[in-house]
Coordinates of C-alpha atoms and ligand atoms in Angstrom, one line a residue:
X1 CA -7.5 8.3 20.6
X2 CA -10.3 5.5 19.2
X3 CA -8.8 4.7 15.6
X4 CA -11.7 3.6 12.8
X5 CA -11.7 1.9 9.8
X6 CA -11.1 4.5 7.0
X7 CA -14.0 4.0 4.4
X8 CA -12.7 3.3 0.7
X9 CA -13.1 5.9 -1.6
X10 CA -15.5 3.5 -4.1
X11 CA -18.0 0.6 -3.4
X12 CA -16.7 -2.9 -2.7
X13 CA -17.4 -3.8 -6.0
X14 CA -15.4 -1.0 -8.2
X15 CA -12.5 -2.6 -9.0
X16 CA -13.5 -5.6 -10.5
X17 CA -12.1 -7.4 -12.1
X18 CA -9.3 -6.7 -10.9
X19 CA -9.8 -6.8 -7.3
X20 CA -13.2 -8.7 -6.7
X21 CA -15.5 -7.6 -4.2
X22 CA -15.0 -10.6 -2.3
X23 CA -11.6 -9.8 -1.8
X24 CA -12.1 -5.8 -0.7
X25 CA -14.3 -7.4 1.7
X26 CA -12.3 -9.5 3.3
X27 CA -9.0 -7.4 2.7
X28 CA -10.8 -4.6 3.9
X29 CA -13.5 -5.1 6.1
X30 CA -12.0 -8.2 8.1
X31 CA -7.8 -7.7 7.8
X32 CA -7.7 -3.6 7.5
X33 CA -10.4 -3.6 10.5
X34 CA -8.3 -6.4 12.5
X35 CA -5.7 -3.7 12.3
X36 CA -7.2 -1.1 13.8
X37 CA -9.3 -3.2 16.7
X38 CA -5.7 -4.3 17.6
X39 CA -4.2 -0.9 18.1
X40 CA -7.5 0.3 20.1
X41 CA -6.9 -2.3 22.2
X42 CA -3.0 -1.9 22.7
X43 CA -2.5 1.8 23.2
X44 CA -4.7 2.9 25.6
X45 CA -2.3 4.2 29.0
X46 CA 1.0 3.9 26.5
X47 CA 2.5 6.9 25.6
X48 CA 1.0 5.8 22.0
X49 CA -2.5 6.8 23.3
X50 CA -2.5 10.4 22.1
X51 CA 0.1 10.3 19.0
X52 CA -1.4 10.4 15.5
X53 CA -1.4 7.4 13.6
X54 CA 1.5 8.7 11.8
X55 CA 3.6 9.3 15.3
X56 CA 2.9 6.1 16.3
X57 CA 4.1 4.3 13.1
X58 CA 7.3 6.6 12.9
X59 CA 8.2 5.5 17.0
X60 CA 6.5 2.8 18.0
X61 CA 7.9 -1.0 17.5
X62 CA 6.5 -4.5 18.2
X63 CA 2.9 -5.2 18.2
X64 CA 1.8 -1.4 18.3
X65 CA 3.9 -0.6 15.5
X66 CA 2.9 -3.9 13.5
X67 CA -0.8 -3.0 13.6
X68 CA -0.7 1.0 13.0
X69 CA 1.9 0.2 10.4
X70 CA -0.7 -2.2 9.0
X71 CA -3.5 0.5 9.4
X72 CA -1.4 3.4 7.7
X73 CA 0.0 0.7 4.4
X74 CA -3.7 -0.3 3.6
X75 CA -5.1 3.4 4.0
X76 CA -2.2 4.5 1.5
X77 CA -2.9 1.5 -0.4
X78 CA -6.5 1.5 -1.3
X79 CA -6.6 4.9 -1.6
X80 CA -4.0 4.6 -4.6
X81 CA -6.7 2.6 -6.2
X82 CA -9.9 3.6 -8.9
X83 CA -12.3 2.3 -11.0
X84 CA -11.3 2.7 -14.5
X85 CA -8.0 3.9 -13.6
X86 CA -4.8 2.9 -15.4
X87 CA -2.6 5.1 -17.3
X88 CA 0.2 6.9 -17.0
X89 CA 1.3 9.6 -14.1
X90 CA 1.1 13.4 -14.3
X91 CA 3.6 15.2 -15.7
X92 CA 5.8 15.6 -12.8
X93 CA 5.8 12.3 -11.6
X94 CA 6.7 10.8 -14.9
X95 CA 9.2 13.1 -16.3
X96 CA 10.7 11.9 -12.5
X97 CA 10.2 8.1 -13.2
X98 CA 11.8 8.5 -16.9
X99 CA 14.9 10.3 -15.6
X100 CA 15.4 7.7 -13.0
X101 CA 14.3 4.1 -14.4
X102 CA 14.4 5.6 -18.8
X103 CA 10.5 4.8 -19.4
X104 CA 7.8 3.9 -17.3
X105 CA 7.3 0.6 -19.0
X106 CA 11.2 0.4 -17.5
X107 CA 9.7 1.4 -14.4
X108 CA 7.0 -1.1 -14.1
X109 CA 9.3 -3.6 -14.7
X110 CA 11.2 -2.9 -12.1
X111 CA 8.4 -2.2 -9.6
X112 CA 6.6 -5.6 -10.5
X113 CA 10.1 -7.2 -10.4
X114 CA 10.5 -6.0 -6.4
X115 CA 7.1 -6.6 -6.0
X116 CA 7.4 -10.5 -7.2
X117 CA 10.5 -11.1 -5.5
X118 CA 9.8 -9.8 -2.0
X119 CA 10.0 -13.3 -0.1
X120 CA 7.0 -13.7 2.1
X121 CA 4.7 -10.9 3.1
X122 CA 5.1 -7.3 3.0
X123 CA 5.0 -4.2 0.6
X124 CA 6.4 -3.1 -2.7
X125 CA 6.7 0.8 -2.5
X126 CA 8.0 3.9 -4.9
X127 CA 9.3 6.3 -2.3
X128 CA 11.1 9.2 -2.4
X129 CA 13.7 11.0 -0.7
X130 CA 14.3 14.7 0.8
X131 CA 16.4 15.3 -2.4
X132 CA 13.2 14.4 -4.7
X133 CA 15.2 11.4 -6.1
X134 CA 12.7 8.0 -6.6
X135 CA 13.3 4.7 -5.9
X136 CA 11.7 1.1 -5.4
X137 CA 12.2 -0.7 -2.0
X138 CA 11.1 -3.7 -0.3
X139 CA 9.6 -3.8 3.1
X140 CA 8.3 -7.2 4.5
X141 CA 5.5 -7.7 6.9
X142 CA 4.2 -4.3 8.2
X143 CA 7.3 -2.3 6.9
X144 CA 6.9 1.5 6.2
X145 CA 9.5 4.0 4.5
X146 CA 8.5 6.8 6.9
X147 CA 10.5 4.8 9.6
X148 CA 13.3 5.6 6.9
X149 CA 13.0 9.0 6.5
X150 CA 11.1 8.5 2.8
X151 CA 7.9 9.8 1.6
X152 CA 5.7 6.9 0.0
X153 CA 4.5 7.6 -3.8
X154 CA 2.9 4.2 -4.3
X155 CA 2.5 0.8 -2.4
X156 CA 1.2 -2.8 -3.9
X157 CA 0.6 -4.7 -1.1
X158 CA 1.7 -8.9 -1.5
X159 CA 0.8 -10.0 1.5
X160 CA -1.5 -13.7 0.2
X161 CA -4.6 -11.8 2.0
X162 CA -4.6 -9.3 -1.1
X163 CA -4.8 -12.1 -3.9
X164 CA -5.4 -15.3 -2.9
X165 CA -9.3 -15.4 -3.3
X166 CA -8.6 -13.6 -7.2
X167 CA -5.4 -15.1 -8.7
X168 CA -4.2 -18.3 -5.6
X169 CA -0.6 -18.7 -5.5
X170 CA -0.7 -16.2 -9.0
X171 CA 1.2 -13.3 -7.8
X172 CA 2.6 -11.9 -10.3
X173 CA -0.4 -11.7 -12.2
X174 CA -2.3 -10.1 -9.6
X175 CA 0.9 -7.3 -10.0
X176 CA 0.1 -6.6 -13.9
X177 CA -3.7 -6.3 -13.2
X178 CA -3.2 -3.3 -10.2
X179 CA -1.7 -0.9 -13.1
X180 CA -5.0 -1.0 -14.5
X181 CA -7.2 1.0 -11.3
X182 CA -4.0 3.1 -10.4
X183 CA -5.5 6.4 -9.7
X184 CA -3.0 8.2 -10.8
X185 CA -4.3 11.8 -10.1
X186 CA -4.3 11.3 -6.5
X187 CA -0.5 9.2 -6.6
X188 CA 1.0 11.8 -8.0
X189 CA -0.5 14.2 -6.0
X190 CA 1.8 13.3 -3.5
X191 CA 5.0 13.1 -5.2
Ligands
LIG1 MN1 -3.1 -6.4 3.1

């Protein structure tokens, strides 16, 4: 199967100026494409060839895994984004985050705190578990929870590629900016 770049859901431009559209361009259309010109040129006569993308991140390690991991995390990713977005969850999601983390100013907290901490690149990510219970983990470089079993609410990506045309060395600025275009209709959609 012939992967392709999945289109954003906005123009390159939406989410300034938060996310510049310098940066979606790049981020997207040169990284996020990289991705998937990798894995179309890695699986074909594997046993990868006709798994979903999802199969093929959940059993697949190495360079097939790295790049449909990477494919999969920046899908999730920009699609967790809008323009004018910001907020607060629905009702569901946020009664959830209260009774795990107290408030989601708590929450945030804690999310930007994993987020800013993560040494090197990788993913923050809200996942939850097949009790419904939430929590923040750490993946570095291409790392995905649905190797561990979790379902992914919410990923900030801090790989340098995602902020260092916007905000330089400034990650943890770039962190309090992305609560500002959450779409949070669709992320909690999928809690
Ligand atoms: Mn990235």
């Amino acid at each position: 199967m012939k992967y392709e770049l999945p289109k954003l859901p906005y123009d390159v431009i939406a989410l300034e100026p938060v996310i510049s559209a310098r940066t979606i361009e790049f981020h997207h259309g040169k990284h996020h494409q990289a991705y998937v010109t990798n894995l179309n040129n890695l699986i074909p006569g594997t046993q990868f060839e006709t798994m979903s993308l999802e199969e093929i991140v959940r059993k697949s390690d190495g360079g097939i895994f790295n790049n449909a991991a990477q494919i999969w995390n920046h899908t999730f990713y920009f699609n967790s984004f809008k323009p004018h977005g910001g907020g607060i969850p629905a009702g569901k999601l946020l009664k959830a985050i209260d009774n795990t983390w107290g408030s989601f100013d708590l929450f945030k907290k804690e999310f930007n705190n994993a987020a800013t901490t993560l040494f090197g690149s990788g993913w923050a990510w809200l996942v939850k578990n097949e009790k419904g219970e939430l929590s923040i983990i750490k993946e570095s470089n291409a790392g995905n929870p649905l190797t561990k079993g979790l379902v992914p609410i919410l990923t900030f990506d801090v790989w340098e590629h995602a902020y260092y045309i916007d905000y330089q060395n400034r990650r943890a600025d770039y962190l309090v900016a992305l609560w500002d275009i959450i779409d949070w209709d669709t992320v909690s959609a999928r809690f």
